[in-house]
């Protein structure tokens, strides 16, 4: 009986030791991850390179869901940021409300100037004329005069939305026409679904090559900006912002 009791005590001590060792290991891993995140925040965030950036999007809430890290970083560095939204997002008949929500989100993100157009109809089945997109962006760029950098979607549009892709193709068309101008064009890179839902862990991953520009933020500014879009604030968008790398990291291809 004494030996049995002693054996049980030894088993309990062994379990306690294993649990303690496991907790220490987890703590060390969390600390190591924290150091990696901190180091990457210090070394991989691209320092502001522009005086005036024009961001071109398709719908209200694109700026919150996809471009927040870049917009927040530029704002903190006192870089002037203008936003051109090509539609009111009126697919569900709430275009007027969504315009006001975009303006609120812009204030959260530190955007200086917002222009929202009604020239293009929102919807996955809507075909946007690329010549019209190109000329519309060009006219707005000329009206701002001192823009030296344009940011928008890449050819896959992050979510593969046809309107996003049309914005990219229209801007690319304008870029070719403006090849002699000293303007940088940056296209937000679409990543595979594993990286897309890597959340804040994506901060520790370095850029794939030297022709990319990266912005990172751990301020949860994307969630604060999306909160302004109450008409669109549904559970799956909330989860997207929590788990999407685009809420924490923006990687741009420089072309």
PDB file of C-alpha atoms in Angstrom:
ATOM      1  CA  UNK A   1       0.000   0.000   0.000  1.00  0.00           C
ATOM      2  CA  UNK A   2       2.852   2.369   0.867  1.00  0.00           C
ATOM      3  CA  UNK A   3       4.609   1.524  -2.397  1.00  0.00           C
ATOM      4  CA  UNK A   4       1.386   2.100  -4.325  1.00  0.00           C
ATOM      5  CA  UNK A   5       0.948   5.523  -2.730  1.00  0.00           C
ATOM      6  CA  UNK A   6       4.581   6.382  -3.429  1.00  0.00           C
ATOM      7  CA  UNK A   7       4.157   5.283  -7.032  1.00  0.00           C
ATOM      8  CA  UNK A   8       1.131   7.515  -7.468  1.00  0.00           C
ATOM      9  CA  UNK A   9       3.038  10.470  -6.021  1.00  0.00           C
ATOM     10  CA  UNK A  10       5.910   9.835  -8.442  1.00  0.00           C
ATOM     11  CA  UNK A  11       3.459   9.655 -11.343  1.00  0.00           C
ATOM     12  CA  UNK A  12       1.876  12.956 -10.299  1.00  0.00           C
ATOM     13  CA  UNK A  13       5.301  14.598 -10.005  1.00  0.00           C
ATOM     14  CA  UNK A  14       6.206  13.301 -13.452  1.00  0.00           C
ATOM     15  CA  UNK A  15       3.001  14.701 -14.894  1.00  0.00           C
ATOM     16  CA  UNK A  16       3.642  18.042 -13.173  1.00  0.00           C
ATOM     17  CA  UNK A  17       7.189  18.098 -14.551  1.00  0.00           C
ATOM     18  CA  UNK A  18       6.029  17.319 -18.087  1.00  0.00           C
ATOM     19  CA  UNK A  19       3.291  19.959 -17.933  1.00  0.00           C
ATOM     20  CA  UNK A  20       5.724  22.532 -16.546  1.00  0.00           C
ATOM     21  CA  UNK A  21       8.281  21.700 -19.243  1.00  0.00           C
ATOM     22  CA  UNK A  22       5.584  22.012 -21.901  1.00  0.00           C
ATOM     23  CA  UNK A  23       4.457  25.408 -20.580  1.00  0.00           C
ATOM     24  CA  UNK A  24       8.046  26.644 -20.463  1.00  0.00           C
ATOM     25  CA  UNK A  25       8.574  25.483 -24.047  1.00  0.00           C
ATOM     26  CA  UNK A  26       5.407  27.263 -25.203  1.00  0.00           C
ATOM     27  CA  UNK A  27       6.487  30.417 -23.364  1.00  0.00           C
ATOM     28  CA  UNK A  28       9.901  30.310 -25.027  1.00  0.00           C
ATOM     29  CA  UNK A  29       8.303  29.839 -28.445  1.00  0.00           C
ATOM     30  CA  UNK A  30       5.947  32.776 -27.849  1.00  0.00           C
ATOM     31  CA  UNK A  31       8.882  34.939 -26.735  1.00  0.00           C
ATOM     32  CA  UNK A  32      10.895  33.895 -29.773  1.00  0.00           C
ATOM     33  CA  UNK A  33       7.950  34.731 -32.034  1.00  0.00           C
ATOM     34  CA  UNK A  34       7.594  38.091 -30.322  1.00  0.00           C
ATOM     35  CA  UNK A  35      11.269  38.859 -30.933  1.00  0.00           C
ATOM     36  CA  UNK A  36      10.935  37.871 -34.588  1.00  0.00           C
ATOM     37  CA  UNK A  37       7.862  40.063 -35.029  1.00  0.00           C
ATOM     38  CA  UNK A  38       9.562  42.980 -33.272  1.00  0.00           C
ATOM     39  CA  UNK A  39      12.717  42.628 -35.372  1.00  0.00           C
ATOM     40  CA  UNK A  40      10.728  42.397 -38.579  1.00  0.00           C
ATOM     41  CA  UNK A  41       8.674  45.424 -37.650  1.00  0.00           C
ATOM     42  CA  UNK A  42      11.915  47.286 -37.172  1.00  0.00           C
ATOM     43  CA  UNK A  43      13.733  46.061 -40.283  1.00  0.00           C
ATOM     44  CA  UNK A  44      11.187  45.141 -42.936  1.00  0.00           C
ATOM     45  CA  UNK A  45       8.729  48.012 -42.814  1.00  0.00           C
ATOM     46  CA  UNK A  46       9.579  50.134 -45.806  1.00  0.00           C
ATOM     47  CA  UNK A  47      10.402  53.668 -44.860  1.00  0.00           C
ATOM     48  CA  UNK A  48       8.301  56.288 -46.641  1.00  0.00           C
ATOM     49  CA  UNK A  49       9.617  56.895 -50.129  1.00  0.00           C
ATOM     50  CA  UNK A  50       7.011  59.294 -51.482  1.00  0.00           C
ATOM     51  CA  UNK A  51       5.566  62.732 -50.878  1.00  0.00           C
ATOM     52  CA  UNK A  52       2.058  62.136 -52.246  1.00  0.00           C
ATOM     53  CA  UNK A  53       0.480  58.714 -52.851  1.00  0.00           C
ATOM     54  CA  UNK A  54      -2.712  58.077 -54.820  1.00  0.00           C
ATOM     55  CA  UNK A  55      -4.501  54.835 -53.909  1.00  0.00           C
ATOM     56  CA  UNK A  56      -7.016  53.601 -56.502  1.00  0.00           C
ATOM     57  CA  UNK A  57      -9.723  51.157 -55.350  1.00  0.00           C
ATOM     58  CA  UNK A  58     -12.952  49.752 -56.732  1.00  0.00           C
ATOM     59  CA  UNK A  59     -15.357  49.842 -53.772  1.00  0.00           C
ATOM     60  CA  UNK A  60     -15.825  51.451 -50.363  1.00  0.00           C
ATOM     61  CA  UNK A  61     -14.221  49.099 -47.787  1.00  0.00           C
ATOM     62  CA  UNK A  62     -11.408  47.989 -50.145  1.00  0.00           C
ATOM     63  CA  UNK A  63      -9.154  50.468 -48.363  1.00  0.00           C
ATOM     64  CA  UNK A  64      -9.936  48.869 -44.974  1.00  0.00           C
ATOM     65  CA  UNK A  65      -9.834  45.207 -45.957  1.00  0.00           C
ATOM     66  CA  UNK A  66      -6.773  45.263 -48.201  1.00  0.00           C
ATOM     67  CA  UNK A  67      -4.646  48.433 -47.945  1.00  0.00           C
ATOM     68  CA  UNK A  68      -4.759  49.347 -44.228  1.00  0.00           C
ATOM     69  CA  UNK A  69      -1.122  48.549 -43.263  1.00  0.00           C
ATOM     70  CA  UNK A  70       0.277  50.698 -46.076  1.00  0.00           C
ATOM     71  CA  UNK A  71      -2.154  53.557 -45.459  1.00  0.00           C
ATOM     72  CA  UNK A  72      -1.527  53.575 -41.717  1.00  0.00           C
ATOM     73  CA  UNK A  73       2.249  53.477 -42.151  1.00  0.00           C
ATOM     74  CA  UNK A  74       2.244  56.326 -44.661  1.00  0.00           C
ATOM     75  CA  UNK A  75      -0.044  58.392 -42.463  1.00  0.00           C
ATOM     76  CA  UNK A  76       2.209  57.898 -39.433  1.00  0.00           C
ATOM     77  CA  UNK A  77       5.137  59.119 -41.551  1.00  0.00           C
ATOM     78  CA  UNK A  78       3.154  62.243 -42.573  1.00  0.00           C
ATOM     79  CA  UNK A  79       3.064  61.259 -46.232  1.00  0.00           C
ATOM     80  CA  UNK A  80       0.111  62.788 -48.042  1.00  0.00           C
ATOM     81  CA  UNK A  81      -2.376  60.137 -49.208  1.00  0.00           C
ATOM     82  CA  UNK A  82      -5.259  60.605 -51.637  1.00  0.00           C
ATOM     83  CA  UNK A  83      -7.881  57.964 -52.383  1.00  0.00           C
ATOM     84  CA  UNK A  84      -9.831  57.460 -55.590  1.00  0.00           C
ATOM     85  CA  UNK A  85     -12.768  55.031 -55.357  1.00  0.00           C
ATOM     86  CA  UNK A  86     -14.285  54.259 -58.761  1.00  0.00           C
ATOM     87  CA  UNK A  87     -17.722  53.164 -57.519  1.00  0.00           C
ATOM     88  CA  UNK A  88     -20.092  53.810 -54.633  1.00  0.00           C
ATOM     89  CA  UNK A  89     -20.491  50.084 -53.946  1.00  0.00           C
ATOM     90  CA  UNK A  90     -24.179  50.330 -54.829  1.00  0.00           C
ATOM     91  CA  UNK A  91     -24.607  46.621 -55.632  1.00  0.00           C
ATOM     92  CA  UNK A  92     -27.128  46.233 -52.803  1.00  0.00           C
ATOM     93  CA  UNK A  93     -28.635  49.712 -53.116  1.00  0.00           C
ATOM     94  CA  UNK A  94     -26.660  51.328 -50.277  1.00  0.00           C
ATOM     95  CA  UNK A  95     -24.313  53.465 -52.342  1.00  0.00           C
ATOM     96  CA  UNK A  96     -25.095  56.755 -50.578  1.00  0.00           C
ATOM     97  CA  UNK A  97     -24.546  55.219 -47.135  1.00  0.00           C
ATOM     98  CA  UNK A  98     -21.330  53.514 -48.235  1.00  0.00           C
ATOM     99  CA  UNK A  99     -19.886  56.816 -49.449  1.00  0.00           C
ATOM    100  CA  UNK A 100     -20.251  58.258 -45.960  1.00  0.00           C
ATOM    101  CA  UNK A 101     -18.770  55.108 -44.416  1.00  0.00           C
ATOM    102  CA  UNK A 102     -15.731  55.412 -46.676  1.00  0.00           C
ATOM    103  CA  UNK A 103     -15.144  58.980 -45.563  1.00  0.00           C
ATOM    104  CA  UNK A 104     -15.237  57.869 -41.912  1.00  0.00           C
ATOM    105  CA  UNK A 105     -12.803  55.039 -42.621  1.00  0.00           C
ATOM    106  CA  UNK A 106     -10.500  57.472 -44.429  1.00  0.00           C
ATOM    107  CA  UNK A 107     -10.265  59.591 -41.284  1.00  0.00           C
ATOM    108  CA  UNK A 108      -9.259  56.516 -39.256  1.00  0.00           C
ATOM    109  CA  UNK A 109      -6.562  55.667 -41.809  1.00  0.00           C
ATOM    110  CA  UNK A 110      -5.260  59.229 -42.079  1.00  0.00           C
ATOM    111  CA  UNK A 111      -6.214  59.737 -45.725  1.00  0.00           C
ATOM    112  CA  UNK A 112      -6.087  63.399 -46.702  1.00  0.00           C
ATOM    113  CA  UNK A 113      -8.326  63.485 -49.762  1.00  0.00           C
ATOM    114  CA  UNK A 114     -11.162  61.167 -50.869  1.00  0.00           C
ATOM    115  CA  UNK A 115     -12.870  61.147 -54.258  1.00  0.00           C
ATOM    116  CA  UNK A 116     -15.782  58.728 -54.789  1.00  0.00           C
ATOM    117  CA  UNK A 117     -17.119  58.343 -58.314  1.00  0.00           C
ATOM    118  CA  UNK A 118     -20.452  57.068 -59.583  1.00  0.00           C
ATOM    119  CA  UNK A 119     -19.209  56.356 -63.094  1.00  0.00           C
ATOM    120  CA  UNK A 120     -18.837  52.579 -62.686  1.00  0.00           C
ATOM    121  CA  UNK A 121     -21.494  50.106 -61.531  1.00  0.00           C
ATOM    122  CA  UNK A 122     -20.544  47.779 -58.676  1.00  0.00           C
ATOM    123  CA  UNK A 123     -20.966  44.062 -59.244  1.00  0.00           C
ATOM    124  CA  UNK A 124     -19.120  40.888 -60.257  1.00  0.00           C
ATOM    125  CA  UNK A 125     -21.029  40.777 -63.536  1.00  0.00           C
ATOM    126  CA  UNK A 126     -20.379  44.409 -64.422  1.00  0.00           C
ATOM    127  CA  UNK A 127     -17.832  44.950 -67.190  1.00  0.00           C
ATOM    128  CA  UNK A 128     -15.785  48.105 -66.726  1.00  0.00           C
ATOM    129  CA  UNK A 129     -14.394  49.656 -69.880  1.00  0.00           C
ATOM    130  CA  UNK A 130     -10.619  49.749 -69.446  1.00  0.00           C
ATOM    131  CA  UNK A 131     -10.221  52.891 -71.560  1.00  0.00           C
ATOM    132  CA  UNK A 132     -12.710  54.662 -69.287  1.00  0.00           C
ATOM    133  CA  UNK A 133     -10.906  53.420 -66.150  1.00  0.00           C
ATOM    134  CA  UNK A 134      -7.575  54.552 -67.546  1.00  0.00           C
ATOM    135  CA  UNK A 135      -8.765  58.021 -68.600  1.00  0.00           C
ATOM    136  CA  UNK A 136     -10.651  58.519 -65.306  1.00  0.00           C
ATOM    137  CA  UNK A 137      -7.567  57.759 -63.215  1.00  0.00           C
ATOM    138  CA  UNK A 138      -5.404  59.913 -65.512  1.00  0.00           C
ATOM    139  CA  UNK A 139      -7.725  62.928 -65.131  1.00  0.00           C
ATOM    140  CA  UNK A 140      -7.728  62.574 -61.364  1.00  0.00           C
ATOM    141  CA  UNK A 141      -3.966  62.221 -61.306  1.00  0.00           C
ATOM    142  CA  UNK A 142      -3.582  65.395 -63.332  1.00  0.00           C
ATOM    143  CA  UNK A 143      -5.930  67.283 -61.017  1.00  0.00           C
ATOM    144  CA  UNK A 144      -3.795  66.395 -57.993  1.00  0.00           C
ATOM    145  CA  UNK A 145      -0.626  67.587 -59.787  1.00  0.00           C
ATOM    146  CA  UNK A 146       2.046  66.451 -57.300  1.00  0.00           C
ATOM    147  CA  UNK A 147       1.350  62.686 -56.981  1.00  0.00           C
ATOM    148  CA  UNK A 148       4.568  60.690 -57.310  1.00  0.00           C
ATOM    149  CA  UNK A 149       3.256  57.196 -56.451  1.00  0.00           C
ATOM    150  CA  UNK A 150       0.143  55.239 -57.448  1.00  0.00           C
ATOM    151  CA  UNK A 151      -1.017  52.169 -55.487  1.00  0.00           C
ATOM    152  CA  UNK A 152      -3.672  49.699 -56.555  1.00  0.00           C
ATOM    153  CA  UNK A 153      -4.476  45.982 -56.971  1.00  0.00           C
ATOM    154  CA  UNK A 154      -2.352  43.526 -58.918  1.00  0.00           C
ATOM    155  CA  UNK A 155      -3.672  41.552 -61.907  1.00  0.00           C
ATOM    156  CA  UNK A 156      -5.467  39.032 -59.644  1.00  0.00           C
ATOM    157  CA  UNK A 157      -7.228  41.680 -57.573  1.00  0.00           C
ATOM    158  CA  UNK A 158      -6.540  39.955 -54.202  1.00  0.00           C
ATOM    159  CA  UNK A 159     -10.035  38.403 -54.097  1.00  0.00           C
ATOM    160  CA  UNK A 160     -10.217  37.914 -57.887  1.00  0.00           C
ATOM    161  CA  UNK A 161     -13.177  40.311 -58.022  1.00  0.00           C
ATOM    162  CA  UNK A 162     -13.670  41.465 -61.657  1.00  0.00           C
ATOM    163  CA  UNK A 163     -13.941  45.107 -60.575  1.00  0.00           C
ATOM    164  CA  UNK A 164     -10.593  44.909 -58.762  1.00  0.00           C
ATOM    165  CA  UNK A 165      -8.983  43.353 -61.828  1.00  0.00           C
ATOM    166  CA  UNK A 166     -10.492  46.047 -64.065  1.00  0.00           C
ATOM    167  CA  UNK A 167      -8.941  48.727 -61.831  1.00  0.00           C
ATOM    168  CA  UNK A 168      -5.538  47.071 -62.191  1.00  0.00           C
ATOM    169  CA  UNK A 169      -5.815  46.721 -65.971  1.00  0.00           C
ATOM    170  CA  UNK A 170      -7.003  50.299 -66.357  1.00  0.00           C
ATOM    171  CA  UNK A 171      -4.142  51.659 -64.236  1.00  0.00           C
ATOM    172  CA  UNK A 172      -1.636  49.517 -66.170  1.00  0.00           C
ATOM    173  CA  UNK A 173      -2.995  50.941 -69.394  1.00  0.00           C
ATOM    174  CA  UNK A 174      -2.529  54.451 -68.046  1.00  0.00           C
ATOM    175  CA  UNK A 175       0.967  53.560 -66.802  1.00  0.00           C
ATOM    176  CA  UNK A 176       2.060  52.614 -70.322  1.00  0.00           C
ATOM    177  CA  UNK A 177       0.665  55.875 -71.683  1.00  0.00           C
ATOM    178  CA  UNK A 178       2.501  57.807 -68.958  1.00  0.00           C
ATOM    179  CA  UNK A 179       5.796  55.933 -69.306  1.00  0.00           C
ATOM    180  CA  UNK A 180       7.769  59.176 -69.528  1.00  0.00           C
ATOM    181  CA  UNK A 181       6.429  60.526 -66.235  1.00  0.00           C
ATOM    182  CA  UNK A 182       8.332  60.149 -62.961  1.00  0.00           C
ATOM    183  CA  UNK A 183       5.615  58.224 -61.148  1.00  0.00           C
ATOM    184  CA  UNK A 184       6.059  54.972 -59.231  1.00  0.00           C
ATOM    185  CA  UNK A 185       3.371  52.328 -59.727  1.00  0.00           C
ATOM    186  CA  UNK A 186       2.848  49.776 -56.946  1.00  0.00           C
ATOM    187  CA  UNK A 187       0.530  46.779 -57.220  1.00  0.00           C
ATOM    188  CA  UNK A 188      -0.693  44.977 -54.110  1.00  0.00           C
ATOM    189  CA  UNK A 189       0.370  41.360 -54.427  1.00  0.00           C
ATOM    190  CA  UNK A 190      -2.149  38.525 -54.372  1.00  0.00           C
ATOM    191  CA  UNK A 191      -0.856  35.526 -52.396  1.00  0.00           C
ATOM    192  CA  UNK A 192      -1.972  31.907 -52.101  1.00  0.00           C
ATOM    193  CA  UNK A 193      -4.643  31.001 -49.551  1.00  0.00           C
ATOM    194  CA  UNK A 194      -2.125  29.676 -46.981  1.00  0.00           C
ATOM    195  CA  UNK A 195      -0.273  32.987 -46.864  1.00  0.00           C
ATOM    196  CA  UNK A 196      -3.495  34.942 -47.253  1.00  0.00           C
ATOM    197  CA  UNK A 197      -4.777  33.650 -43.908  1.00  0.00           C
ATOM    198  CA  UNK A 198      -1.490  33.750 -42.017  1.00  0.00           C
ATOM    199  CA  UNK A 199      -2.710  36.763 -40.000  1.00  0.00           C
ATOM    200  CA  UNK A 200       0.007  38.645 -38.040  1.00  0.00           C
ATOM    201  CA  UNK A 201       2.437  35.738 -38.522  1.00  0.00           C
ATOM    202  CA  UNK A 202       2.964  37.047 -42.058  1.00  0.00           C
ATOM    203  CA  UNK A 203       5.017  39.856 -40.529  1.00  0.00           C
ATOM    204  CA  UNK A 204       7.934  37.473 -39.909  1.00  0.00           C
ATOM    205  CA  UNK A 205       8.017  36.358 -43.562  1.00  0.00           C
ATOM    206  CA  UNK A 206      10.475  38.381 -45.680  1.00  0.00           C
ATOM    207  CA  UNK A 207       9.586  39.752 -49.141  1.00  0.00           C
ATOM    208  CA  UNK A 208      10.048  37.233 -51.940  1.00  0.00           C
ATOM    209  CA  UNK A 209      12.408  39.430 -53.958  1.00  0.00           C
ATOM    210  CA  UNK A 210      14.061  42.804 -54.138  1.00  0.00           C
ATOM    211  CA  UNK A 211      11.399  44.256 -56.440  1.00  0.00           C
ATOM    212  CA  UNK A 212       8.796  44.302 -53.701  1.00  0.00           C
ATOM    213  CA  UNK A 213       7.891  46.953 -51.176  1.00  0.00           C
ATOM    214  CA  UNK A 214       6.464  46.005 -47.807  1.00  0.00           C
ATOM    215  CA  UNK A 215       4.458  47.766 -45.113  1.00  0.00           C
ATOM    216  CA  UNK A 216       3.515  46.158 -41.790  1.00  0.00           C
ATOM    217  CA  UNK A 217       1.370  47.153 -38.841  1.00  0.00           C
ATOM    218  CA  UNK A 218       0.233  45.478 -35.611  1.00  0.00           C
ATOM    219  CA  UNK A 219      -2.182  48.259 -34.683  1.00  0.00           C
ATOM    220  CA  UNK A 220      -5.370  46.438 -35.816  1.00  0.00           C
ATOM    221  CA  UNK A 221      -6.141  49.544 -37.836  1.00  0.00           C
ATOM    222  CA  UNK A 222      -7.906  47.398 -40.444  1.00  0.00           C
ATOM    223  CA  UNK A 223     -10.503  46.358 -37.881  1.00  0.00           C
ATOM    224  CA  UNK A 224     -11.012  49.949 -36.749  1.00  0.00           C
ATOM    225  CA  UNK A 225     -11.403  51.098 -40.352  1.00  0.00           C
ATOM    226  CA  UNK A 226     -13.770  48.257 -41.253  1.00  0.00           C
ATOM    227  CA  UNK A 227     -15.906  49.128 -38.203  1.00  0.00           C
ATOM    228  CA  UNK A 228     -16.762  52.363 -40.021  1.00  0.00           C
ATOM    229  CA  UNK A 229     -18.403  50.298 -42.765  1.00  0.00           C
ATOM    230  CA  UNK A 230     -21.389  49.207 -40.694  1.00  0.00           C
ATOM    231  CA  UNK A 231     -23.429  48.281 -43.760  1.00  0.00           C
ATOM    232  CA  UNK A 232     -20.764  45.706 -44.617  1.00  0.00           C
ATOM    233  CA  UNK A 233     -19.712  44.640 -41.121  1.00  0.00           C
ATOM    234  CA  UNK A 234     -20.877  41.023 -41.146  1.00  0.00           C
ATOM    235  CA  UNK A 235     -19.298  38.059 -39.351  1.00  0.00           C
ATOM    236  CA  UNK A 236     -17.275  36.723 -42.297  1.00  0.00           C
ATOM    237  CA  UNK A 237     -15.665  40.115 -42.967  1.00  0.00           C
ATOM    238  CA  UNK A 238     -14.825  40.374 -39.272  1.00  0.00           C
ATOM    239  CA  UNK A 239     -13.111  36.962 -39.434  1.00  0.00           C
ATOM    240  CA  UNK A 240     -11.356  37.961 -42.650  1.00  0.00           C
ATOM    241  CA  UNK A 241      -9.781  40.975 -40.998  1.00  0.00           C
ATOM    242  CA  UNK A 242      -8.679  38.902 -37.990  1.00  0.00           C
ATOM    243  CA  UNK A 243      -7.020  36.162 -40.034  1.00  0.00           C
ATOM    244  CA  UNK A 244      -6.016  37.919 -43.254  1.00  0.00           C
ATOM    245  CA  UNK A 245      -2.413  38.964 -43.819  1.00  0.00           C
ATOM    246  CA  UNK A 246      -3.776  42.087 -45.549  1.00  0.00           C
ATOM    247  CA  UNK A 247      -4.815  43.423 -42.155  1.00  0.00           C
ATOM    248  CA  UNK A 248      -1.175  43.328 -41.022  1.00  0.00           C
ATOM    249  CA  UNK A 249       1.098  43.245 -44.084  1.00  0.00           C
ATOM    250  CA  UNK A 250       0.973  44.793 -47.550  1.00  0.00           C
ATOM    251  CA  UNK A 251       3.488  43.632 -50.151  1.00  0.00           C
ATOM    252  CA  UNK A 252       3.622  45.585 -53.401  1.00  0.00           C
ATOM    253  CA  UNK A 253       5.203  44.670 -56.707  1.00  0.00           C
ATOM    254  CA  UNK A 254       7.146  47.617 -58.103  1.00  0.00           C
ATOM    255  CA  UNK A 255       6.622  47.865 -61.851  1.00  0.00           C
TER     256      UNK A 255
END
